[in-house]
C-alpha positions as semicolon CSV with decimal commas, in nm:
position;residue;x (nm);y (nm);z (nm)
1;M;6,018;12,577;13,553
2;A;6,337;12,660;13,608
3;T;6,472;12,843;13,923
4;G;6,808;13,025;13,977
5;T;6,913;12,665;14,169
6;P;7,164;12,506;13,985
7;T;7,000;12,069;13,969
8;T;7,233;11,868;14,201
9;G;7,554;11,685;14,058
10;S;7,418;11,791;13,654
11;F;7,640;12,021;13,436
12;A;7,497;12,317;13,610
13;A;7,602;12,186;13,970
14;L;7,964;12,185;13,839
15;L;7,988;12,530;13,654
16;H;7,769;12,706;13,881
17;G;8,061;12,553;14,239
18;L;8,368;12,604;13,994
19;R;8,249;12,926;13,955
20;T;8,171;12,984;14,351
21;K;8,515;12,865;14,402
22;A;8,698;13,141;14,133
23;R;8,500;13,458;14,326
24;L;8,434;13,529;13,964
25;S;8,110;13,647;13,905
26;Q;7,884;13,582;13,616
27;E;7,969;13,873;13,407
28;E;8,340;13,839;13,468
29;L;8,299;13,478;13,346
30;A;8,103;13,515;13,012
31;H;8,403;13,766;12,990
32;A;8,614;13,537;13,008
33;A;8,516;13,313;12,787
34;G;8,415;13,433;12,575
35;V;8,042;13,355;12,560
36;S;7,695;13,620;12,664
37;V;7,601;13,555;13,040
38;R;7,254;13,533;12,931
39;A;7,396;13,183;12,789
40;L;7,675;13,138;13,108
41;S;7,312;13,177;13,344
42;Y;7,086;12,933;13,075
43;M;7,358;12,685;13,170
44;E;7,411;12,705;13,509
45;R;7,024;12,687;13,594
46;G;7,035;12,356;13,366
47;R;6,854;12,468;13,050
48;S;7,111;12,394;12,799
49;R;7,143;11,972;12,730
50;G;7,431;12,023;12,672
51;P;7,653;12,284;12,532
52;Q;7,916;12,243;12,275
53;R;8,298;12,084;12,335
54;R;8,521;12,470;12,229
55;T;8,278;12,601;12,423
56;V;8,297;12,410;12,759
57;Q;8,703;12,437;12,709
58;A;8,659;12,824;12,733
59;L;8,463;12,752;12,990
60;A;8,728;12,512;13,172
61;A;9,072;12,818;13,002
62;A;8,907;13,080;13,182
63;L;8,831;12,862;13,564
64;G;9,220;12,753;13,505
65;L;9,129;12,444;13,598
66;D;9,389;12,169;13,561
67;E;9,346;11,944;13,302
68;A;9,177;11,673;13,529
69;G;8,931;11,911;13,605
70;A;8,882;12,037;13,233
71;R;8,831;11,670;13,166
72;E;8,560;11,629;13,382
73;L;8,382;11,948;13,275
74;E;8,368;11,832;12,927
75;H;8,244;11,501;13,047
76;S;7,961;11,639;13,256
77;A;7,873;11,850;12,980
78;S;7,862;11,506;12,748
79;L;7,566;11,358;12,939
80;G;7,365;11,586;12,847
81;R;7,385;11,629;12,483
82;P;7,149;11,508;12,224
83;R;7,255;11,132;12,136
84;R;7,151;11,003;11,780
85;T;7,059;10,674;11,782
86;P;7,174;10,433;11,517
87;A;7,020;10,287;11,214
88;P;7,000;9,910;11,286
89;E;7,266;9,840;11,003
90;A;7,527;10,100;11,094
91;P;7,813;9,966;11,315
92;P;7,844;10,004;11,676
93;P;7,997;10,342;11,805
94;S;8,314;10,341;11,872
95;A;8,395;10,333;12,287
96;V;8,669;10,628;12,248
97;P;8,477;10,897;12,178
98;D;8,605;11,149;11,919
99;T;8,750;11,417;12,170
100;A;8,992;11,237;12,365
101;V;9,333;11,157;12,261
102;R;9,378;10,895;12,049
103;A;9,665;10,600;12,158
104;G;10,006;10,689;12,005
105;A;9,881;11,053;11,909
106;P;10,174;11,205;11,932
107;D;10,254;11,516;12,227
108;L;10,535;11,675;12,240
109;L;10,383;11,961;12,361
110;P;10,708;12,095;12,719
111;R;10,506;12,010;13,029
112;S;10,194;12,278;13,160
113;P;10,368;12,601;13,315
114;R;10,415;12,605;13,700
115;G;10,255;12,931;13,874
116;F;10,035;12,996;13,592
117;H;9,860;13,333;13,699
118;G;9,506;13,496;13,541
119;R;9,517;13,566;13,209
120;A;9,133;13,469;13,157
121;A;9,132;13,741;12,858
122;E;9,401;13,611;12,684
123;L;9,309;13,266;12,725
124;A;8,942;13,349;12,535
125;A;9,088;13,555;12,265
126;L;9,271;13,159;12,272
127;S;8,989;12,980;12,198
128;R;8,724;13,214;12,011
129;A;9,056;13,273;11,709
130;A;9,102;12,891;11,755
131;E;8,748;12,850;11,622
132;G;8,634;12,773;11,253
133;E;8,836;12,631;10,979
134;A;9,216;12,586;10,969
135;P;9,292;12,878;11,219
136;V;9,616;13,003;11,293
137;C;9,629;13,232;11,586
138;L;9,942;13,489;11,646
139;V;10,064;13,547;11,990
140;I;10,224;13,833;12,037
141;G;10,388;14,066;12,275
142;P;10,674;14,194;12,377
143;A;10,999;13,979;12,570
144;G;10,914;13,767;12,918
145;V;10,506;13,913;12,882
146;G;10,451;13,525;12,905
147;K;10,343;13,442;12,545
148;T;10,479;13,060;12,579
149;A;10,345;13,028;12,899
150;L;10,017;13,116;12,802
151;V;10,032;12,895;12,499
152;L;10,115;12,601;12,683
153;H;9,889;12,613;12,972
154;W;9,573;12,684;12,696
155;A;9,729;12,389;12,474
156;H;9,751;12,132;12,786
157;H;9,432;12,230;12,913
158;G;9,245;12,160;12,571
159;R;9,397;11,906;12,450
160;A;9,125;11,749;12,358
161;G;9,005;11,914;12,082
162;F;9,317;11,752;11,974
163;P;9,281;11,366;11,951
164;D;9,541;11,300;11,706
165;G;9,807;11,488;11,840
166;R;9,996;11,757;11,996
167;L;10,336;11,932;11,733
168;Y;10,578;12,187;11,967
169;V;10,901;12,337;11,764
170;D;11,105;12,644;11,971
171;L;11,167;12,809;11,569
172;R;11,451;13,008;11,811
173;G;11,361;13,346;11,668
174;F;11,515;13,520;11,988
175;G;11,778;13,300;12,101
176;D;12,129;13,262;12,060
177;T;12,194;12,926;11,983
178;G;12,065;12,975;11,637
179;E;11,704;12,849;11,457
180;P;11,638;12,556;11,381
181;A;11,651;12,494;10,934
182;S;11,264;12,418;10,814
183;M;11,410;12,026;10,705
184;E;11,513;12,024;10,988
185;V;11,133;12,114;11,227
186;L;10,916;11,932;10,901
187;R;11,155;11,632;11,015
188;E;11,075;11,524;11,377
189;F;10,670;11,625;11,253
190;L;10,693;11,358;10,984
191;L;10,857;11,097;11,229
192;A;10,580;11,220;11,554
193;L;10,363;11,174;11,287
194;G;10,473;10,798;11,209
195;V;10,622;10,840;10,858
196;P;10,977;10,611;10,842
197;H;11,301;10,785;10,837
198;D;11,332;10,660;10,491
199;R;11,032;10,805;10,392
200;I;11,092;11,165;10,458
201;P;11,107;11,394;10,147
202;E;11,497;11,561;10,144
203;T;11,335;11,880;9,986
204;V;11,178;12,116;10,255
205;N;10,853;12,213;9,910
206;G;10,842;11,766;10,036
207;A;10,822;11,721;10,352
208;A;10,574;12,059;10,352
209;A;10,412;11,871;10,133
210;L;10,372;11,548;10,320
211;F;10,261;11,748;10,589
212;R;9,986;11,932;10,482
213;S;9,877;11,540;10,350
214;L;9,876;11,390;10,642
215;A;9,740;11,643;10,815
216;A;9,446;11,723;10,597
217;E;9,230;11,507;10,786
218;R;9,269;11,534;11,117
219;R;9,305;11,728;11,448
220;L;9,651;11,804;11,462
221;L;9,735;12,166;11,723
222;V;10,120;12,245;11,575
223;V;10,283;12,487;11,830
224;L;10,559;12,688;11,662
225;D;10,744;12,957;11,935
226;N;10,916;13,203;11,976
227;A;10,935;13,238;11,517
228;R;11,160;13,552;11,408
229;D;10,927;13,632;11,086
230;S;10,715;13,480;10,857
231;E;10,925;13,292;10,633
232;Q;10,978;13,117;10,919
233;V;10,655;12,987;10,986
234;R;10,524;12,928;10,615
235;P;10,656;12,630;10,556
236;L;10,506;12,476;10,916
237;L;10,189;12,538;10,843
238;P;9,958;12,215;10,910
239;G;9,639;12,290;10,661
240;G;9,418;12,076;10,787
241;R;9,075;12,137;10,767
242;H;9,079;12,100;11,146
243;C;9,447;12,185;11,281
244;A;9,530;12,446;11,461
245;T;9,860;12,644;11,470
246;L;9,904;12,846;11,759
247;V;10,228;13,109;11,633
248;T;10,455;13,277;11,993
249;S;10,685;13,623;11,870
250;R;10,846;13,933;11,957
251;H;10,757;14,028;11,591
252;R;10,372;14,195;11,486
253;L;10,439;13,947;11,230
254;P;10,180;14,158;10,916
255;G;10,281;13,943;10,648
256;L;10,112;13,567;10,826
257;I;9,815;13,783;10,893
258;V;9,781;13,847;10,546
259;T;9,851;13,579;10,339
260;D;9,755;13,330;10,601
261;T;9,457;13,510;10,769
262;A;9,624;13,472;11,157
263;T;9,462;13,579;11,399
264;P;9,643;13,847;11,584
265;V;9,609;13,807;11,994
266;A;9,811;14,048;12,149
267;V;9,965;13,982;12,513
268;D;10,028;14,269;12,778
269;V;10,106;14,270;13,106
270;L;9,992;14,186;13,413
271;G;9,805;14,388;13,643
272;P;9,956;14,445;14,062
273;E;9,635;14,207;14,133
274;D;9,775;13,968;13,853
275;G;10,173;14,021;13,929
276;T;10,140;13,991;14,294
277;M;9,938;13,604;14,252
278;L;10,189;13,528;13,970
279;L;10,408;13,558;14,334
280;A;10,228;13,387;14,545
281;G;10,262;13,095;14,315
282;V;10,606;13,020;14,389
283;L;10,646;13,179;14,707
284;G;10,331;13,025;14,838
285;T;10,025;13,275;14,983
286;E;10,198;13,331;15,320
287;R;10,461;13,492;15,201
288;V;10,232;13,674;14,966
289;H;9,991;13,814;15,265
290;A;10,194;13,796;15,526
291;E;10,308;14,134;15,293
292;P;10,054;14,287;15,104
293;A;10,158;14,612;14,995
294;A;10,518;14,467;14,983
295;A;10,463;14,224;14,718
296;R;10,247;14,513;14,541
297;R;10,529;14,694;14,495
298;L;10,715;14,376;14,401
299;A;10,497;14,361;14,098
300;E;10,500;14,721;13,952
301;L;10,884;14,732;13,967
302;C;10,862;14,446;13,812
303;G;10,636;14,684;13,533
304;G;10,331;14,323;13,536
305;L;10,637;14,148;13,332
306;P;10,567;13,811;13,408
307;L;10,998;13,672;13,365
308;A;11,086;13,950;13,610
309;L;10,826;13,923;13,885
310;R;10,962;13,544;13,788
311;V;11,335;13,631;13,837
312;A;11,267;13,831;14,203
313;A;11,056;13,555;14,334
314;A;11,328;13,270;14,291
315;R;11,576;13,556;14,394
316;L;11,306;13,550;14,741
317;A;11,305;13,164;14,712
318;H;11,655;13,129;14,769
319;R;11,593;13,352;15,014
320;P;11,360;13,255;15,342
321;S;11,483;13,546;15,598
322;W;11,404;13,769;15,311
323;S;11,154;14,027;15,324
324;L;10,944;14,149;15,022
325;D;11,035;14,439;15,124
326;A;11,378;14,452;15,186
327;M;11,369;14,282;14,824
328;A;11,126;14,661;14,695
329;A;11,430;14,868;14,804
330;E;11,626;14,718;14,645
331;L;11,445;14,731;14,341
332;S;11,348;15,075;14,421
333;D;11,743;15,119;14,278
334;E;11,742;15,189;13,921
335;T;12,126;15,187;13,893
336;R;12,051;14,787;13,974
337;R;11,729;14,677;13,928
338;L;11,794;14,511;13,624
339;S;12,117;14,303;13,761
340;L;11,902;14,261;14,061
341;L;11,640;14,153;13,702
342;D;11,858;13,900;13,564
343;V;11,879;13,505;13,696
344;E;12,221;13,318;13,527
345;D;12,160;13,345;13,186
346;T;11,778;13,404;13,182
347;G;11,679;13,832;13,323
348;V;11,512;14,063;13,156
349;R;11,829;14,260;13,023
350;A;11,875;13,866;12,880
351;A;11,573;13,936;12,686
352;L;11,623;14,228;12,558
353;R;11,941;14,173;12,404
354;L;11,851;13,932;12,191
355;T;11,556;14,115;12,084
356;L;11,779;14,430;11,984
357;Q;11,995;14,181;11,808
358;Q;11,750;14,144;11,575
359;L;11,704;14,425;11,403
360;P;11,887;14,676;11,173
361;P;12,262;14,877;11,365
362;E;12,070;15,143;11,324
363;V;11,750;15,080;11,406
364;S;11,919;14,972;11,773
365;S;12,149;15,278;11,758
366;L;11,784;15,447;11,786
367;F;11,698;15,255;12,082
368;A;12,043;15,363;12,247
369;D;11,942;15,659;12,188
370;L;11,641;15,711;12,280
371;G;11,753;15,584;12,634
372;R;11,946;15,881;12,662
373;H;11,583;16,099;12,629
374;P;11,431;16,261;12,907
375;G;11,037;16,244;12,903
376;T;10,835;15,940;12,858
377;H;10,690;16,030;12,503
378;V;10,921;16,036;12,197
379;D;10,787;16,136;11,859
380;R;10,893;16,116;11,493
381;Y;11,117;16,471;11,524
382;A;11,249;16,404;11,824
383;A;11,372;16,048;11,692
384;A;11,548;16,250;11,482
385;S;11,707;16,443;11,641
386;L;11,888;16,175;11,777
387;A;11,889;15,981;11,469
388;D;12,079;16,337;11,280
389;T;11,818;16,149;11,018
390;D;11,514;16,349;10,863
391;P;11,157;16,206;11,034
392;A;11,035;16,003;10,759
393;A;11,368;15,721;10,888
394;A;11,354;15,796;11,197
395;E;10,911;15,711;11,224
396;N;11,029;15,414;11,002
397;M;11,351;15,301;11,277
398;L;11,040;15,340;11,589
399;E;10,837;15,132;11,376
400;R;11,082;14,855;11,346
401;L;11,145;14,958;11,756
402;A;10,738;14,905;11,746
403;V;10,728;14,574;11,512
404;A;10,925;14,422;11,852
405;H;10,787;14,574;12,086
406;L;11,018;14,780;12,234
407;V;10,835;15,080;12,195
408;T;10,470;15,062;12,192
409;E;10,278;15,377;11,963
410;A;10,076;15,481;12,232
411;A;9,881;15,819;12,025
412;P;9,904;15,824;11,677
413;G;10,228;15,906;11,669
414;R;10,395;15,953;11,999
415;W;10,683;15,613;12,131
416;T;10,663;15,564;12,425
417;M;10,836;15,230;12,626
418;H;10,834;14,999;12,924
419;D;10,980;15,140;13,275
420;L;11,278;14,789;13,231
421;V;11,352;14,834;12,852
422;R;11,378;15,200;12,913
423;L;11,694;15,111;13,163
424;Y;11,787;14,841;12,921
425;A;11,865;15,137;12,671
426;R;12,025;15,423;12,932
427;S;12,299;15,098;12,998
428;L;12,370;15,150;12,616
429;D;12,621;15,329;12,484
430;A;12,426;15,595;12,316
431;G;12,595;15,880;11,997
432;P;12,784;16,181;12,160
433;D;12,586;16,468;12,265
434;A;12,241;16,249;12,217
435;L;12,097;16,443;12,518
436;K;12,197;16,788;12,402
437;R;12,089;16,677;12,057
438;V;11,706;16,626;12,184
439;L;11,713;16,907;12,466
440;D;11,774;17,130;12,145
441;H;11,544;16,953;11,973
442;Y;11,284;17,048;12,268
443;I;11,380;17,473;12,244
444;A;11,392;17,482;11,873
445;T;11,076;17,304;11,882
446;A;10,866;17,572;12,171
447;L;11,039;17,864;11,995
448;A;10,894;17,771;11,707
449;A;10,518;17,697;11,968
450;V;10,599;17,984;12,062
451;A;10,553;18,221;11,828
452;A;10,274;18,016;11,656
453;A;10,108;18,032;11,992
454;E;10,186;18,406;12,118
455;P;10,278;18,611;11,741
456;G;10,398;18,923;11,764
457;N;10,640;18,855;12,045
458;E;10,988;18,910;12,100
459;D;11,243;18,653;12,088
460;C;11,254;18,451;12,485
461;F;11,615;18,418;12,397
462;P;11,863;18,371;12,177
463;L;12,005;18,009;12,120
464;P;12,287;17,833;12,326
465;A;12,613;17,886;12,192
466;D;12,725;17,503;12,085
467;Y;12,380;17,492;12,014
468;L;12,276;17,143;11,750
469;P;12,012;17,259;11,511
470;P;11,773;16,957;11,460
471;P;11,749;16,802;11,155
472;A;11,389;16,941;11,076
473;V;11,197;17,165;11,319
474;R;10,763;17,046;11,402
475;E;10,570;17,356;11,203
476;F;10,264;17,462;11,364
477;A;9,929;17,650;11,109
478;D;9,820;17,864;11,387
479;R;9,794;17,944;11,791
480;S;9,570;17,559;11,839
481;A;9,780;17,275;11,680
482;A;10,036;17,476;11,944
483;V;9,856;17,477;12,293
484;A;9,826;17,108;12,173
485;W;10,150;16,992;12,117
486;Y;10,260;17,270;12,504
487;A;9,983;17,016;12,667
488;A;10,067;16,718;12,508
489;E;10,449;16,769;12,598
490;R;10,418;16,914;12,855
491;D;10,574;16,637;13,132
492;D;10,862;16,623;12,880
493;L;10,962;16,963;12,862
494;T;10,957;16,926;13,253
495;Q;11,164;16,639;13,268
496;A;11,429;16,765;12,943
497;A;11,506;17,074;13,238
498;A;11,492;16,839;13,511
499;A;11,804;16,647;13,255
500;A;11,940;16,920;13,112
501;H;12,023;17,068;13,487
502;A;12,063;16,721;13,650
503;A;12,408;16,676;13,377
504;G;12,541;17,031;13,427
505;L;12,335;17,146;13,073
506;H;12,250;17,513;13,282
507;E;12,298;17,686;12,969
508;R;11,957;17,467;12,822
509;T;11,821;17,469;13,162
510;W;11,682;17,749;13,188
511;R;11,571;17,804;12,778
512;I;11,407;17,511;12,816
513;V;11,156;17,611;13,140
514;M;11,199;17,972;12,974
515;T;10,942;17,827;12,609
516;L;10,658;17,660;12,851
517;W;10,612;18,077;12,915
518;P;10,242;18,065;12,696
519;L;10,152;17,758;12,908
520;M;10,237;17,949;13,243
521;V;10,009;18,251;13,090
522;W;9,744;18,099;13,021
523;R;9,772;17,780;13,293
524;A;9,792;18,034;13,628
525;R;9,834;17,845;13,905
526;D;9,901;17,480;13,737
527;G;10,179;17,466;13,999
528;W;10,478;17,617;13,781
529;V;10,699;17,745;14,044
530;P;10,936;17,503;14,133
531;L;11,006;17,461;13,751
532;L;11,046;17,852;13,786
533;E;11,364;17,804;14,067
534;T;11,518;17,565;13,894
535;G;11,535;17,755;13,544
536;L;11,593;18,055;13,759
537;E;11,906;17,848;13,955
538;A;12,043;17,727;13,622
539;A;12,087;18,068;13,481
540;R;12,282;18,187;13,755
541;A;12,525;17,844;13,713
542;D;12,563;18,010;13,420
543;A;12,591;18,372;13,484
544;D;12,410;18,487;13,216
545;A;12,240;18,793;13,362
546;Y;11,984;18,817;13,036
547;G;11,818;18,504;13,087
548;E;11,824;18,545;13,473
549;S;11,589;18,876;13,483
550;R;11,335;18,728;13,256
551;V;11,365;18,359;13,476
552;L;11,278;18,626;13,777
553;N;11,018;18,813;13,604
554;V;10,825;18,503;13,466
555;L;10,886;18,393;13,827
556;G;10,782;18,721;13,999
557;W;10,439;18,714;13,778
558;V;10,349;18,301;13,889
559;L;10,364;18,413;14,292
560;T;10,157;18,728;14,164
561;E;9,908;18,547;14,017
562;E;9,946;18,254;14,348
563;G;9,885;18,546;14,646
564;R;10,227;18,506;14,721
565;I;10,277;18,882;14,751
566;P;10,598;18,974;14,904
567;E;10,798;18,641;14,746
568;A;10,666;18,839;14,392
569;L;10,832;19,180;14,443
570;T;11,179;19,053;14,624
571;H;11,174;18,821;14,253
572;L;10,992;19,146;14,044
573;R;11,276;19,454;14,194
574;A;11,540;19,211;14,103
575;A;11,401;19,136;13,768
576;S;11,395;19,514;13,644
577;A;11,770;19,627;13,818
578;L;11,923;19,329;13,676
579;A;11,770;19,446;13,401
580;S;11,843;19,848;13,434
581;R;12,201;19,790;13,483
582;A;12,258;19,646;13,132
583;G;12,035;19,780;12,971
584;D;11,752;19,615;12,835
585;A;11,497;19,853;12,799
586;L;11,270;19,532;12,710
587;A;11,330;19,281;13,017
588;E;11,308;19,648;13,221
589;A;10,992;19,701;13,040
590;N;10,854;19,326;13,160
591;A;10,918;19,399;13,492
592;L;10,803;19,692;13,502
593;I;10,483;19,539;13,390
594;V;10,487;19,298;13,584
595;L;10,615;19,429;13,960
596;A;10,288;19,682;13,892
597;L;10,043;19,376;13,898
598;A;10,205;19,284;14,179
599;Q;10,175;19,693;14,389
600;A;9,826;19,647;14,236
601;A;9,733;19,305;14,420
602;L;9,874;19,562;14,754
603;G;9,613;19,804;14,656
604;C;9,918;20,094;14,530
605;L;9,679;20,130;14,247
606;E;9,818;20,456;14,178
607;E;10,233;20,299;14,231
608;A;10,080;19,990;13,959
609;A;9,998;20,271;13,708
610;K;10,270;20,464;13,751
611;G;10,524;20,159;13,645
612;C;10,308;20,076;13,368
613;R;10,322;20,402;13,151
614;R;10,692;20,376;13,202
615;A;10,678;20,044;13,057
616;A;10,502;20,165;12,821
617;G;10,754;20,468;12,723
618;L;11,079;20,211;12,756
619;A;10,910;20,012;12,493
620;R;10,839;20,291;12,297
621;T;11,125;20,391;12,309
622;A;11,284;20,054;12,110
623;G;11,032;20,055;11,921
624;D;10,832;19,713;12,053
625;R;10,409;19,782;12,015
626;T;10,374;19,486;12,133
627;I;10,492;19,532;12,458
628;E;10,357;19,850;12,419
629;R;10,051;19,691;12,404
630;L;10,114;19,515;12,715
631;A;10,208;19,772;12,927
632;M;9,910;19,987;12,800
633;Q;9,698;19,672;12,837
634;H;9,825;19,671;13,203
635;L;9,728;20,019;13,277
636;A;9,417;19,986;13,168
637;R;9,333;19,739;13,422
638;H;9,458;19,947;13,678
639;W;9,286;20,225;13,565
640;A;8,970;20,026;13,649
641;D;9,006;19,903;13,951
642;A;9,065;20,244;14,101
643;G;8,776;20,325;13,889
644;K;8,872;20,548;13,719
645;W;8,635;20,445;13,404
646;R;8,695;20,704;13,098
647;Q;9,094;20,633;13,126
648;A;9,024;20,221;13,140
649;L;8,870;20,346;12,816
650;D;9,077;20,542;12,609
651;T;9,337;20,321;12,686
652;A;9,196;19,967;12,644
653;T;9,064;20,154;12,335
654;D;9,414;20,269;12,203
655;A;9,491;19,961;12,250
656;L;9,362;19,733;12,063
657;A;9,335;20,008;11,790
658;F;9,665;19,917;11,746
659;E;9,795;19,794;11,337
660;E;9,990;19,517;11,458
661;W;9,741;19,377;11,660
662;S;9,662;19,015;11,504
663;D;9,311;18,871;11,511
664;T;9,332;18,569;11,685
665;A;9,227;18,570;12,009
666;D;9,533;18,597;12,183
667;V;9,550;18,679;12,558
668;P;9,572;19,057;12,576
669;R;9,323;19,104;12,307
670;I;9,091;18,894;12,552
671;L;9,193;19,099;12,910
672;L;9,136;19,445;12,646
673;L;8,762;19,306;12,566
674;M;8,705;19,270;12,964
675;V;8,785;19,589;13,082
676;R;8,595;19,735;12,795
677;G;8,344;19,576;12,918
678;E;8,377;19,699;13,298
679;A;8,442;20,120;13,203
680;L;8,158;20,086;12,934
681;I;7,936;19,961;13,191
682;G;8,086;20,147;13,492
683;L;8,004;20,509;13,210
684;G;7,654;20,315;13,233
685;Q;7,717;20,250;12,853
686;E;7,508;19,923;12,970
687;A;7,415;19,676;12,700
688;E;7,747;19,761;12,496
689;G;7,931;19,677;12,735
690;I;7,731;19,350;12,818
691;A;7,808;19,219;12,442
692;Q;8,180;19,341;12,435
693;L;8,260;19,111;12,796
694;D;8,028;18,875;12,602
695;Q;8,320;18,854;12,349
696;A;8,572;18,910;12,554
697;A;8,437;18,534;12,662
698;R;8,361;18,362;12,372
699;E;8,755;18,457;12,253
700;A;8,887;18,314;12,612
701;E;8,625;17,950;12,556
702;S;8,765;17,934;12,132
703;S;9,047;17,951;12,254
704;G;9,117;17,699;12,551
705;N;9,166;17,982;12,801
706;D;9,007;17,816;13,065
707;D;9,141;18,159;13,288
708;G;9,044;18,426;13,096
709;A;8,741;18,273;13,068
710;V;8,628;18,293;13,429
711;R;8,733;18,587;13,476
712;T;8,510;18,749;13,174
713;L;8,167;18,508;13,212
714;G;8,246;18,589;13,626
715;A;8,281;19,016;13,516
716;L;7,925;18,916;13,268
717;L;7,748;18,727;13,525
718;R;7,778;19,069;13,792
719;V;7,646;19,244;13,584
720;S;7,359;19,031;13,357
721;P;7,318;18,655;13,596
722;D;7,236;18,450;13,331
723;A;7,106;18,077;13,359
724;E;7,337;18,032;12,981
725;V;7,635;18,233;13,115
726;Q;7,649;18,085;13,448
727;A;7,619;17,758;13,276
728;R;7,935;17,826;13,037
729;Y;8,080;18,020;13,382
730;D;8,081;17,681;13,552
731;A;8,168;17,457;13,244
732;A;8,449;17,710;13,243
733;V;8,562;17,628;13,639
734;E;8,503;17,280;13,615
735;R;8,778;17,233;13,336
736;L;8,959;17,492;13,522
737;T;8,986;17,286;13,863
738;K;9,101;16,923;13,628
739;R;9,374;17,083;13,518
740;T;9,502;17,234;13,777
């Protein structure tokens, strides 16, 4: 009966020992090598007599074995494989196993990369992709991510699978030295395969045909490094059933996938742990282990890019007295980071420059403009504003940048950049007014979102005097579409306001802040005060009393929601006074409504009701039914809080009866339904009141208004404790807690 203990001296014992030494669990090694956990368990317990050669190669790669270690593991496995006894008339078997490299077999591979670490998943993916008949593996990833190192490491460790030789060429698709001609590459391959110089055909087609015929019955590995496009690769494919071709490129090369069924293997940046181990491979484990936090910080500042990590390690290697912490402190300065990650003609900037040179001028120009984008994500509308073109053309250019791994589509229709790529883009010359163009894109889009999210409200503000209209503005079909956009773009809008403020574009700063007011209403306790204070500072710097009064008003409301009543009263009284002096009745009405909220929070309900009645009168005189209804909504709330149920019910009913009332579940409607429900219950009409509260809660839930859902469901629970209502309340609280 098999036990869990490997047999001493067996393949099982060797594999178990190597896995233990690598500190990998069976699950981790199985995943990295592309085998099942059960199969690996059987191997370590001696229940598998002798795994196949490709399985052993995948295990060796996943374990990070050197060439000698891989040979030892393969030899141990081969001893357990069943052997056929040859018939008497058959010739004796060859003394050289078919897994050995035959004498005279060409080997054009460069040396194996030093300090290689990690990449177990990618190595296993390469092993899987290299199986089958005439496989073509397409190893893709951004500049400096370590594609060549990965392929060479795999090729050196898997040499036994290609006994007829290994061919290599650098196609220099992203270099300054020019690409080798196809004929030049084929001539080198044919000479390596033993074709005399004078027998090599003079045409590319002839040489390619001869190369394919020679490869037809051989086991060759062909590495085509740094390919620019599919056309450059096709004449160099061996085509033999037992040959494998590895192609590396910074481009996706979809044509090669279509015509030659190439299997893509994506290579991404290293995680912090693997990045730290790469540093240790260059600097030594003692130096890195002496400053573990600094080493991890270095890996993060290099963005997990192996090229950047190696350059940083090279600088430290030449300065043994430098601490890793000192190097991390220098790299923390974004203005110097790229220059510190260059050594002679090697570095991040050089690699990105060569990638950019391959792109059309308009795409390169957009890349430079993207460096002025203040946020971390861009959509086709923002790109269209930067490039001053239509969204379809902008999306095509973004796709070209994505093919070159200069941007990544992080979500459908939203692209982002690696941190070091973004720094490089910022170092380039962008078009005039690039920042203004993208800021005005955000202003225009946010105004469209406000109109969809809160239909019928007054315009947030007049546009800046030097406003640059974007080529196209996103349209929002309904409130849910606007809410989804706000949720996705909140961080970028905040960063846009910060960038505008830093650039002294005050007239745009406070406007961008104000476009976020619907989100502030929906998510009142999301920490808006610092952003609003920035907007207030900008409005004052812009000497815009209109903007200042409106920012003060929203700031006062947020402070009231946060319970900071004295601060709120100061801002709200200032907002009301500014609006009154300017003769801006609507701004004054808004300020009075929010001031009443703060007064009510202090228990001054009569004073609050008086302010709301004055606000309703100002709005009625100005002909703004939306603000009049808003004032009545708050007036109804103050009556309810004072226990004056009849006044609360009548006011809420009147406000809900406005002809302009939207059928959509907006915030004022939900709050009015809630007041009406509470008032009905207070007047003894409990069943009708509960129905109104439930309607308010369901409208809040369906519209994503978690604040409103918590309030209405809480009111419902106070009069109708119910398990289903409690579950809905708990779910709304959880959503609100996660968000804040």
